[in-house]
mmCIF file of C-alpha atoms in Angstrom:
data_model
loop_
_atom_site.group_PDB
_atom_site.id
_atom_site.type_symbol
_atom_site.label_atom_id
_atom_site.label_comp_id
_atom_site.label_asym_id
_atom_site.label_seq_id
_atom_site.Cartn_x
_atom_site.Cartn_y
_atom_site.Cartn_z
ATOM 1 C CA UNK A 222 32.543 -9.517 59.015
ATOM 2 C CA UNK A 223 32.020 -11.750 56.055
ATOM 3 C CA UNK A 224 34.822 -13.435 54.066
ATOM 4 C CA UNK A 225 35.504 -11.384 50.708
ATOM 5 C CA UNK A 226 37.165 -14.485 49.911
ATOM 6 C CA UNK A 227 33.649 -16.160 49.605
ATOM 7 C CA UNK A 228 31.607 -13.342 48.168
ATOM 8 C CA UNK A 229 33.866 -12.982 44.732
ATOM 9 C CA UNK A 230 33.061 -16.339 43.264
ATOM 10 C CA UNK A 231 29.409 -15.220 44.246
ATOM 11 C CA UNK A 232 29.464 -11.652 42.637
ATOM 12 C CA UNK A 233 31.264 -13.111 39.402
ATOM 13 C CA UNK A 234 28.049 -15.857 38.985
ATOM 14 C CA UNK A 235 25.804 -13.073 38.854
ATOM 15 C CA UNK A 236 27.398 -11.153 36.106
ATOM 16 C CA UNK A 237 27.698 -14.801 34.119
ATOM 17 C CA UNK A 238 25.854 -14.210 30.239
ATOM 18 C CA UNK A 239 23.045 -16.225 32.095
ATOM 19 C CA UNK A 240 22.378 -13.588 34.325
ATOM 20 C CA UNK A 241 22.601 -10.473 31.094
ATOM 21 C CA UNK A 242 20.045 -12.855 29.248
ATOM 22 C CA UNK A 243 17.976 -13.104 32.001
ATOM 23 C CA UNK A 244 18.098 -9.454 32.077
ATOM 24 C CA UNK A 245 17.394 -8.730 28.552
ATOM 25 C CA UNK A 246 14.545 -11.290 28.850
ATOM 26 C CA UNK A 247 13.134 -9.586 31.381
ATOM 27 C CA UNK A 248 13.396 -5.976 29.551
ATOM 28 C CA UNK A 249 12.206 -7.691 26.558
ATOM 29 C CA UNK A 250 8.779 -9.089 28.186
ATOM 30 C CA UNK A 251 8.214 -5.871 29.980
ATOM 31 C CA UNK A 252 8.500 -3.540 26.788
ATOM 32 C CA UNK A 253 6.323 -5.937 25.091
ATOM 33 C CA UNK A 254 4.033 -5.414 27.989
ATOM 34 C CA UNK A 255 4.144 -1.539 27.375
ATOM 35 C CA UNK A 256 3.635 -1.877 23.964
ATOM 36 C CA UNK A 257 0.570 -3.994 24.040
ATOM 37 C CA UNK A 258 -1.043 -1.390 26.856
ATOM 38 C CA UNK A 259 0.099 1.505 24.511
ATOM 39 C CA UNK A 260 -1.770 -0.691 21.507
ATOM 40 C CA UNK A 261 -4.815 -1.135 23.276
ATOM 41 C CA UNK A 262 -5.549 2.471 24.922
ATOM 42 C CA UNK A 263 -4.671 3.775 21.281
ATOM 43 C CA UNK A 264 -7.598 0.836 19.782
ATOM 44 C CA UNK A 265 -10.045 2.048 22.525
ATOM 45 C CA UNK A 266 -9.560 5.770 21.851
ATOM 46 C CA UNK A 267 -8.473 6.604 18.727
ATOM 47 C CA UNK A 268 -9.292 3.635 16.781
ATOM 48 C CA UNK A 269 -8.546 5.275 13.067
ATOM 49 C CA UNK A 270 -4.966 6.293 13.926
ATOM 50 C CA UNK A 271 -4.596 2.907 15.557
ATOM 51 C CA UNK A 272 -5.259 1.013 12.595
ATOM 52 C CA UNK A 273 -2.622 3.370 10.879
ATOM 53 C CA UNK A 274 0.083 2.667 13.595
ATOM 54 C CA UNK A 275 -0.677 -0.857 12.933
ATOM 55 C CA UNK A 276 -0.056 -0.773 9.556
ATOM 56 C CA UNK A 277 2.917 0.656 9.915
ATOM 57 C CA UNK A 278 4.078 -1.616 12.998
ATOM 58 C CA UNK A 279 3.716 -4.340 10.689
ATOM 59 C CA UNK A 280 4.951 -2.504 7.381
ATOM 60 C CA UNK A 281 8.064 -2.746 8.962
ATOM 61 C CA UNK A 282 7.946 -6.372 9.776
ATOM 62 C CA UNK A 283 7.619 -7.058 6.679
ATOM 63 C CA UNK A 284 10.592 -4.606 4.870
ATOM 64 C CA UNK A 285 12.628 -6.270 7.539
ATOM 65 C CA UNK A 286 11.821 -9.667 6.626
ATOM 66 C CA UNK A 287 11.940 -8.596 2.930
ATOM 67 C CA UNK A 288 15.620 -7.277 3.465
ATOM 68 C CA UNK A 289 16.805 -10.335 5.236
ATOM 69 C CA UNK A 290 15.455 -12.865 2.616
ATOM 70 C CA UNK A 291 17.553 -10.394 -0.101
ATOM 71 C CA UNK A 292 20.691 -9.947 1.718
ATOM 72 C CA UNK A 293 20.715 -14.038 1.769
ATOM 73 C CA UNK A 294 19.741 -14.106 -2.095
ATOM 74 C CA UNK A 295 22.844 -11.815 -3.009
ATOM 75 C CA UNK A 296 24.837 -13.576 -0.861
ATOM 76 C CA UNK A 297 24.080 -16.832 -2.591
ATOM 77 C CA UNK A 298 24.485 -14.852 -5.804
ATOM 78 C CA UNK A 299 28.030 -13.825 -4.955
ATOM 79 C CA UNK A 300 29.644 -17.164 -3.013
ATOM 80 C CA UNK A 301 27.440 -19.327 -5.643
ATOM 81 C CA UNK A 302 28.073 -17.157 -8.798
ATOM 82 C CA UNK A 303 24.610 -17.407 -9.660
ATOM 83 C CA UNK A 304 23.336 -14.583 -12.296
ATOM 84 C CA UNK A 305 19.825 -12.952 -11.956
ATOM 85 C CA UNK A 306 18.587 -14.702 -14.875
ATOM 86 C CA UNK A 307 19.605 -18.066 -13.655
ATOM 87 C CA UNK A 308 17.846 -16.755 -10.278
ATOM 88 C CA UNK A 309 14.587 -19.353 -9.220
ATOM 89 C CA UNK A 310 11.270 -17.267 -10.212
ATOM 90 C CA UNK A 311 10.517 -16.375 -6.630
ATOM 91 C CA UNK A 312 13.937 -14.931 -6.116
ATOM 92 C CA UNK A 313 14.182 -13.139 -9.048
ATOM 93 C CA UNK A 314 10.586 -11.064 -8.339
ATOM 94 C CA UNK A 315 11.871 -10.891 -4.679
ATOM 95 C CA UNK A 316 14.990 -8.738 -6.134
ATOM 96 C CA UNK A 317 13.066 -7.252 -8.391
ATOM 97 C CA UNK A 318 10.654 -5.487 -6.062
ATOM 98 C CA UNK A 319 12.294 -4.578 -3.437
ATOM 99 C CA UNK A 320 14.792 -2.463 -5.831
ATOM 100 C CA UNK A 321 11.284 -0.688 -6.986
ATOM 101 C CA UNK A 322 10.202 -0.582 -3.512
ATOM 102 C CA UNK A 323 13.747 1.079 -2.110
ATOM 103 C CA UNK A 324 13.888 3.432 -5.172
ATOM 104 C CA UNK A 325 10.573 4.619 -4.054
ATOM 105 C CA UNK A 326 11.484 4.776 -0.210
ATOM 106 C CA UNK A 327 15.208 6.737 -1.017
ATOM 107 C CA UNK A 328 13.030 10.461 -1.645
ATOM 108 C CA UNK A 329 10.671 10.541 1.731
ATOM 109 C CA UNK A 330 14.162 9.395 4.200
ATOM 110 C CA UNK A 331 15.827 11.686 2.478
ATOM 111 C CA UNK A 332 13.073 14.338 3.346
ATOM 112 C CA UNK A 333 13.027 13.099 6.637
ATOM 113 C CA UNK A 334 16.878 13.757 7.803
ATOM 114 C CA UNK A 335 16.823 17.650 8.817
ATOM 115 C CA UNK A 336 15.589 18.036 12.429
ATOM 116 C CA UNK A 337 11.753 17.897 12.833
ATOM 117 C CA UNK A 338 11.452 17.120 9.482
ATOM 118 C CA UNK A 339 9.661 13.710 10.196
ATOM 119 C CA UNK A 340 6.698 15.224 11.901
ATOM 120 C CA UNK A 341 6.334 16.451 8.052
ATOM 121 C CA UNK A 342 6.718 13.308 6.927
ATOM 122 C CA UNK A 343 4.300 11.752 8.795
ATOM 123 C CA UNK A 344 1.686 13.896 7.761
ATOM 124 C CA UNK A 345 2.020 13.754 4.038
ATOM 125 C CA UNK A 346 2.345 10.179 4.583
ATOM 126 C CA UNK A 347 -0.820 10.468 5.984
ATOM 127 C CA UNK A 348 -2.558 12.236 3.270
ATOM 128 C CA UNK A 349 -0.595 10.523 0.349
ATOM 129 C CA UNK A 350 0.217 7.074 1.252
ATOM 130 C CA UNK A 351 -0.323 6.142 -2.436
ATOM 131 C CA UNK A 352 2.569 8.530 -3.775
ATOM 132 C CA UNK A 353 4.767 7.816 -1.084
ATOM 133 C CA UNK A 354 4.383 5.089 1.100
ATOM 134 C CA UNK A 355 5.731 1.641 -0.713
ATOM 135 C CA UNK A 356 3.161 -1.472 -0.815
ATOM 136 C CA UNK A 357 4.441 -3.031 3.007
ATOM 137 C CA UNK A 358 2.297 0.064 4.385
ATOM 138 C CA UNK A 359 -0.792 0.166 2.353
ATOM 139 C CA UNK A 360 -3.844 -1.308 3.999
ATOM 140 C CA UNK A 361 -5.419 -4.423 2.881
ATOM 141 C CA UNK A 362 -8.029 -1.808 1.464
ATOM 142 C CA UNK A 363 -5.488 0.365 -0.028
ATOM 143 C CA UNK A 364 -4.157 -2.440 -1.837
ATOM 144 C CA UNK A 365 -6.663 -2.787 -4.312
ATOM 145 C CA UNK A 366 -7.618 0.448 -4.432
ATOM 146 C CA UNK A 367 -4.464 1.642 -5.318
ATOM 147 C CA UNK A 368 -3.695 -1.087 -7.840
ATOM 148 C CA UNK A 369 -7.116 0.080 -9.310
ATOM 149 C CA UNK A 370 -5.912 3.638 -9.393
ATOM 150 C CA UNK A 371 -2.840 2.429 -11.295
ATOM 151 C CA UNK A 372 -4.298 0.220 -13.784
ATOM 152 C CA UNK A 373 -6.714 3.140 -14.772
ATOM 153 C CA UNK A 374 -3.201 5.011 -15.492
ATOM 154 C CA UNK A 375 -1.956 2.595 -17.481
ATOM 155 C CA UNK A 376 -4.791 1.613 -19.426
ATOM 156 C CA UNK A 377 -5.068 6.085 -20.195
ATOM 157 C CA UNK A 378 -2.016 4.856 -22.871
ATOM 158 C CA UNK A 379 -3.775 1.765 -24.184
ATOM 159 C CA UNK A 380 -5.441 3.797 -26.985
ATOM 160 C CA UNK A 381 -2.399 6.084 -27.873
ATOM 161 C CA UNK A 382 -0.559 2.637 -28.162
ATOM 162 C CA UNK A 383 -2.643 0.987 -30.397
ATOM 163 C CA UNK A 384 -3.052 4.466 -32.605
ATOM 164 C CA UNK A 385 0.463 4.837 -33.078
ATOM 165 C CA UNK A 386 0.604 0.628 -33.878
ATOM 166 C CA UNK A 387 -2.182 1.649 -36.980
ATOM 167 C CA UNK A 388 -0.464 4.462 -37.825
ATOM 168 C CA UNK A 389 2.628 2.224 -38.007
ATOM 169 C CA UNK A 390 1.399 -0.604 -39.984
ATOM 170 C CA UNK A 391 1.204 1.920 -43.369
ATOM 171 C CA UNK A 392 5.005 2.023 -43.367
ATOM 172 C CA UNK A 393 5.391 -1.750 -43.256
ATOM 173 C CA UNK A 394 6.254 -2.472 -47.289
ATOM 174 C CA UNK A 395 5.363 -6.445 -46.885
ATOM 175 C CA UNK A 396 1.477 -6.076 -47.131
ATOM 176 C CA UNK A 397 0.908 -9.426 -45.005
ATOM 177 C CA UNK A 398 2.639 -8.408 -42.188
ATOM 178 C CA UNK A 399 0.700 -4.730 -42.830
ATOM 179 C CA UNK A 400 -2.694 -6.896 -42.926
ATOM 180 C CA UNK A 401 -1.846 -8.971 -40.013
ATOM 181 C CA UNK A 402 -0.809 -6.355 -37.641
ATOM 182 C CA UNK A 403 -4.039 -4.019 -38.547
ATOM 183 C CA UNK A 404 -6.228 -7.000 -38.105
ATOM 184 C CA UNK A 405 -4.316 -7.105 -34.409
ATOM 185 C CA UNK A 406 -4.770 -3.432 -34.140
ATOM 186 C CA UNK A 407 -8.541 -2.759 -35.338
ATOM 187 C CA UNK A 408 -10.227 -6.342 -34.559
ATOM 188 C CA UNK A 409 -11.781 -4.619 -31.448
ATOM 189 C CA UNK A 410 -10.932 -8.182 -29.124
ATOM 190 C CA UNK A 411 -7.512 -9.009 -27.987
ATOM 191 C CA UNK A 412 -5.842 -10.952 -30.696
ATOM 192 C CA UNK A 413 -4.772 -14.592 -30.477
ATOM 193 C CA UNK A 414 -1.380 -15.751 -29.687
ATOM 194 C CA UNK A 415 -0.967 -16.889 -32.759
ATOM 195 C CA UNK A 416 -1.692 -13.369 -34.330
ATOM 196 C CA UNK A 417 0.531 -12.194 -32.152
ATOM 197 C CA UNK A 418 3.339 -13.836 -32.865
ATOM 198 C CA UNK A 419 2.508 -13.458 -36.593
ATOM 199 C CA UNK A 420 4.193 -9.971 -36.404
ATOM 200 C CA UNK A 421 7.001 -10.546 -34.149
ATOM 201 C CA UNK A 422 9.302 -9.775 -37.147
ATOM 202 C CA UNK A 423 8.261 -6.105 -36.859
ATOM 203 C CA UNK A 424 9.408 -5.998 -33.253
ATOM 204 C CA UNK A 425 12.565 -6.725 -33.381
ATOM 205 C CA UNK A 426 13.806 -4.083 -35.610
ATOM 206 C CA UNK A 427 11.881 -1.658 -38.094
ATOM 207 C CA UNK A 428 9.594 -0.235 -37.640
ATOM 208 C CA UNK A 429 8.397 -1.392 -33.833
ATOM 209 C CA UNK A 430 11.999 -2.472 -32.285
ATOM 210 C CA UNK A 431 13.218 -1.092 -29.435
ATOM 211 C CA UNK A 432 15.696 1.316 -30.853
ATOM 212 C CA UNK A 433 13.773 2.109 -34.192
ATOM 213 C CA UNK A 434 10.621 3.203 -32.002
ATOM 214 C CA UNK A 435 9.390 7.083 -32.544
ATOM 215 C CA UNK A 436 9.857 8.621 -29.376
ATOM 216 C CA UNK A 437 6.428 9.794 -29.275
ATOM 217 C CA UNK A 438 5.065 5.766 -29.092
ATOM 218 C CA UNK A 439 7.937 5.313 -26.363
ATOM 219 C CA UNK A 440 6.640 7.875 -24.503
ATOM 220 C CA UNK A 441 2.993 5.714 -24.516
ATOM 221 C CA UNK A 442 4.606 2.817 -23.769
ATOM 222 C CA UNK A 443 6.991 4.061 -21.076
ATOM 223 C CA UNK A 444 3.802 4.792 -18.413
ATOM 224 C CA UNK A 445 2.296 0.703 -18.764
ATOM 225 C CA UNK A 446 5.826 -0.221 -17.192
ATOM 226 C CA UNK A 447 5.323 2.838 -14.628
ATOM 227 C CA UNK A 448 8.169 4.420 -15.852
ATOM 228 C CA UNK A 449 8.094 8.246 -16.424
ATOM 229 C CA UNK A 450 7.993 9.465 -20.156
ATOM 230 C CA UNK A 451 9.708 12.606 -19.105
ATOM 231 C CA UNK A 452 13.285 11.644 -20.501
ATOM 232 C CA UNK A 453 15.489 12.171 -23.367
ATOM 233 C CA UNK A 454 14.426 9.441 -26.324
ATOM 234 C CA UNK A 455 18.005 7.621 -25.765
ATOM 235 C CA UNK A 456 17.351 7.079 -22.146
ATOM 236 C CA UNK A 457 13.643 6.148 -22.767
ATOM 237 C CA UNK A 458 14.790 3.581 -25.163
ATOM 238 C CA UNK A 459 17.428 2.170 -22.412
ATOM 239 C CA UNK A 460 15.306 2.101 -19.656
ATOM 240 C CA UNK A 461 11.977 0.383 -21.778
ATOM 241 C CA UNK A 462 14.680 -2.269 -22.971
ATOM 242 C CA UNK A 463 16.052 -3.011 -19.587
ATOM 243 C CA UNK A 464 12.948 -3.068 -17.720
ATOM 244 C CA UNK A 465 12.183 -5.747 -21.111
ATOM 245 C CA UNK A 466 14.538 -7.907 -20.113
ATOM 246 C CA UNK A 467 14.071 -8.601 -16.547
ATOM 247 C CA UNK A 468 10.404 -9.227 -17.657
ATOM 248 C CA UNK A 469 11.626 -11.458 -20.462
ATOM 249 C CA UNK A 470 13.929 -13.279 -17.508
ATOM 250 C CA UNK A 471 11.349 -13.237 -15.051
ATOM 251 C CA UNK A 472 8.866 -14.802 -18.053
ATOM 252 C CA UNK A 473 11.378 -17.516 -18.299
ATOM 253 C CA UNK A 474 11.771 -18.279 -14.300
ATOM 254 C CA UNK A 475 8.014 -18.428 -14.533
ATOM 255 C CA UNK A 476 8.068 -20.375 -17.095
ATOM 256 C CA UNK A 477 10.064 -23.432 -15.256
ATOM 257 C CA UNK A 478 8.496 -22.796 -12.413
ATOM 258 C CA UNK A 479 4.958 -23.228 -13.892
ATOM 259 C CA UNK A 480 1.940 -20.950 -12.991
ATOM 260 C CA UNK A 481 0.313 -23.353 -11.202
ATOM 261 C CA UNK A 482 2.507 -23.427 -8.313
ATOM 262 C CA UNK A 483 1.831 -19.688 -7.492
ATOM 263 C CA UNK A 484 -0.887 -18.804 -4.701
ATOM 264 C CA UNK A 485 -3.543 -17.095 -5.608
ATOM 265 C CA UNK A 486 -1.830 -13.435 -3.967
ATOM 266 C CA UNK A 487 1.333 -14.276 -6.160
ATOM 267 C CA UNK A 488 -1.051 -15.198 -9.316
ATOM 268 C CA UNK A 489 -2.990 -11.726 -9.162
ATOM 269 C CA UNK A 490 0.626 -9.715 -8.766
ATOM 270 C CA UNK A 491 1.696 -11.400 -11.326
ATOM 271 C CA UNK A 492 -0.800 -10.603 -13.625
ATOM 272 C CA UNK A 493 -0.963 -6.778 -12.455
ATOM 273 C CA UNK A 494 2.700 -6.779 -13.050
ATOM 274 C CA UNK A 495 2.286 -7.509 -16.542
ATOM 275 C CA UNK A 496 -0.714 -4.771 -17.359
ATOM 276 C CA UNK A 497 -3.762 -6.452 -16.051
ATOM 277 C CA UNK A 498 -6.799 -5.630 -14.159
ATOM 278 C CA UNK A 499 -6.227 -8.901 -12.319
ATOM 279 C CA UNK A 500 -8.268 -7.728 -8.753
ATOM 280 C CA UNK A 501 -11.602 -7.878 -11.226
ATOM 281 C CA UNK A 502 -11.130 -11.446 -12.177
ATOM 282 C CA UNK A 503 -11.922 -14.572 -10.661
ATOM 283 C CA UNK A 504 -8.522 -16.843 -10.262
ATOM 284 C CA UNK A 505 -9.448 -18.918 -13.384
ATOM 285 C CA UNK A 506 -9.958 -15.715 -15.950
ATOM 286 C CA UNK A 507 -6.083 -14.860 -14.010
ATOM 287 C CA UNK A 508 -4.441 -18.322 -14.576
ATOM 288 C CA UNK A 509 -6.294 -18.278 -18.132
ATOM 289 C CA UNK A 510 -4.752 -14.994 -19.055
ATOM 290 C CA UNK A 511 -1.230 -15.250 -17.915
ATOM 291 C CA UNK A 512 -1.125 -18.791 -19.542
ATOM 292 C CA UNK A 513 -1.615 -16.976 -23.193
ATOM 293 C CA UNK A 514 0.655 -14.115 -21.583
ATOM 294 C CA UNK A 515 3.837 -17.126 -20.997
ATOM 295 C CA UNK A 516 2.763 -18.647 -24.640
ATOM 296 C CA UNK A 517 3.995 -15.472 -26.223
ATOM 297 C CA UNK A 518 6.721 -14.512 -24.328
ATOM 298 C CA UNK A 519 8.526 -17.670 -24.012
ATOM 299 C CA UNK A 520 8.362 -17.800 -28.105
ATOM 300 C CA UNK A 521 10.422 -14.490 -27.507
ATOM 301 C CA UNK A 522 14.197 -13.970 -28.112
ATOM 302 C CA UNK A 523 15.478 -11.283 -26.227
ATOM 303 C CA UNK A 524 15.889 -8.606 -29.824
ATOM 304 C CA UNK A 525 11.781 -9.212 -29.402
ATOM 305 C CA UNK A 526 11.727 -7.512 -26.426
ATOM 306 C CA UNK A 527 9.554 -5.000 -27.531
ATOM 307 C CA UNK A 528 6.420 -7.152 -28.519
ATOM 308 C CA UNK A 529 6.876 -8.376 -25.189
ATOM 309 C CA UNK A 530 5.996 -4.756 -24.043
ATOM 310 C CA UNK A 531 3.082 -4.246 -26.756
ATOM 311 C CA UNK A 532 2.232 -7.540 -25.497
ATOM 312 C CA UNK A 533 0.443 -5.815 -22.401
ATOM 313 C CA UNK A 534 -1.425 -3.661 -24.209
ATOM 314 C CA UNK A 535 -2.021 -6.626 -27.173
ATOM 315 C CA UNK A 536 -3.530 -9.064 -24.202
ATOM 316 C CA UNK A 537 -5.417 -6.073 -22.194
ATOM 317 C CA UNK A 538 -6.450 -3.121 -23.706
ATOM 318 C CA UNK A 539 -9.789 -4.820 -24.919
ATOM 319 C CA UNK A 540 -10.834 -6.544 -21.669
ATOM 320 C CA UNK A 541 -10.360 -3.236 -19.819
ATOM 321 C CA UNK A 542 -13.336 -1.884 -21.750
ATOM 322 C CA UNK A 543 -15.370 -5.113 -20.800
ATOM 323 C CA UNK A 544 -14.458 -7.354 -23.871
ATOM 324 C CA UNK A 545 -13.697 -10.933 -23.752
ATOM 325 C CA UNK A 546 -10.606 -11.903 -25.213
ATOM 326 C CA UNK A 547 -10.489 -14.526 -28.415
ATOM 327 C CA UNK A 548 -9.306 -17.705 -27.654
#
């Protein structure tokens, strides 16, 4: 009979943490194994719902990463005391979309959490990935479709916009500010910086300041920041001057950072993020553009938030229909 004596030391080796990670190893490779076979029957025969499960597969590599990178930014925010506006440009976008993205995301798991519910929710994610699916699952091809898609809804409100500016300008009693915001208005180019910034006076109280907007202009002004217009006038008002600010802020982080260290992906968002068509320019016209975009708004003080917002339709609405800007 063998020594039990000799056979404990033995048995206790085996169950070492060298042993469980060898284990886990092991289980590791082999489900990565499984998944690669599962990944390349689904390629062979159905290669359209493949290229759907790999989108998602890797959707969720990227909210993952996403969510790690902001749990370590709040954290440096809250042992560092750092504010959002004192946040590094990268950071502060970082923050800023993911709470878009996650505001988006909170309807479709909440759909999803009665039994059998997500075999619904795959299907209408499915057949509206625009409406409900958040950016980390679009297709490169969906990308700029999509963008497309919501660039023509903004630019729907550049007209109203400008309208309601003219009609505007006949209650403004000083008749050079009257002259130089209908020259901004009716010039049929996008104005100058300079004539921009010529009327900043109006913006930052009557008639064009945030809280001495009609709520009818709000309403225009409320889509270009894809926020719905569907709201009392007081919360419009709050909502257009917070969403203001953290443009202002990010402006300023953009500002120190300077344009020309963003790639060209981070260049084009940037642009789109501020109301322009950027995915129909060439990386110059984008650069060019958000340069005379960071001229005005770093003039800005933060009771000028609202030419900031007129600023995108100011510094757009005329190329959309195919005009050149004034320089």
């Amino acid at each position: 009979m063998y020594n039990l004596s000799r056979l404990l030391p033995l048995c206790r080796h085996y169950t070492s943490s060298k042993v469980r990670r060898g284990i886990g190893r092991y289980v590791s490779s082999r489900l990565q194994w499984a998944n690669k076979k599962y990944e390349t029957f689904l390629k062979r025969r159905f290669p359209r719902f493949y290229q759907l499960y790999h989108t998602f597969v890797e959707g969720f590599k990227l909210l993952f990463q996403d969510a790690k990178e902001v749990r370590r930014i709040k954290a440096k925010m809250y042992s560092d005391g750092v504010k959002f506006q004192d946040l590094p440009y990268r950071e502060m976008e970082k923050l800023r979309q993911f709470r878009r993205d996650m505001i988006k995301a909170v309807p479709l798991v909440m759909i999803s959490l009665p039994p059998f519910a997500n075999y619904l929710v795959f299907v209408l994610m499915y057949f509206l990935p625009r409406q409900l699916l958040i950016p980390h699952f679009w297709t490169p091809r969906q990308q700029v479709e999509f963008r497309g898609v919501y660039n023509s809804l903004r630019a729907r409100h550049h007209l109203p916009v400008l309208k309601g500016l003219e009609y505007t300008s006949h209650q403004v009693k000083d008749s050079h500010l009257q002259s130089c915001l209908q020259g901004s208005v009716q010039s049929g180019v996008n104005p100058k910086v300079s004539e921009i910034l010529a009327v900043r006076r109006l913006f930052s109280g009557p008639p064009l300041g945030i809280k001495r907007m009609s709520v009818d202009h709000m309403r225009h002004i409320s889509p270009l920041l894809f926020l719905t217009p569907r709201l009392p006038g007081f919360f419009i008002g709050r909502r257009l001057n917070s969403h203001g600010l953290e443009l202002l802020q990010l402006d300023r982080a953009l500002s120190k950072l300077g344009p020309h260290q963003l790639s060209d992906a981070e260049l084009r968002q940037a642009c789109f993020v501020r109301g322009l068509n950027s995915d129909c320019l060439s990386i110059n016209q984008c650069r060019e553009w958000l340069s005379q975009w960071l001229q005005v708004s770093s003039s800005l003080k933060d009771s000028e938030v609202s030419l900031l917002l007129h600023n995108m339709v100011f510094l757009s609405a005329n190329y959309h229909n195919g005009l050149k800007w004034s320089h």
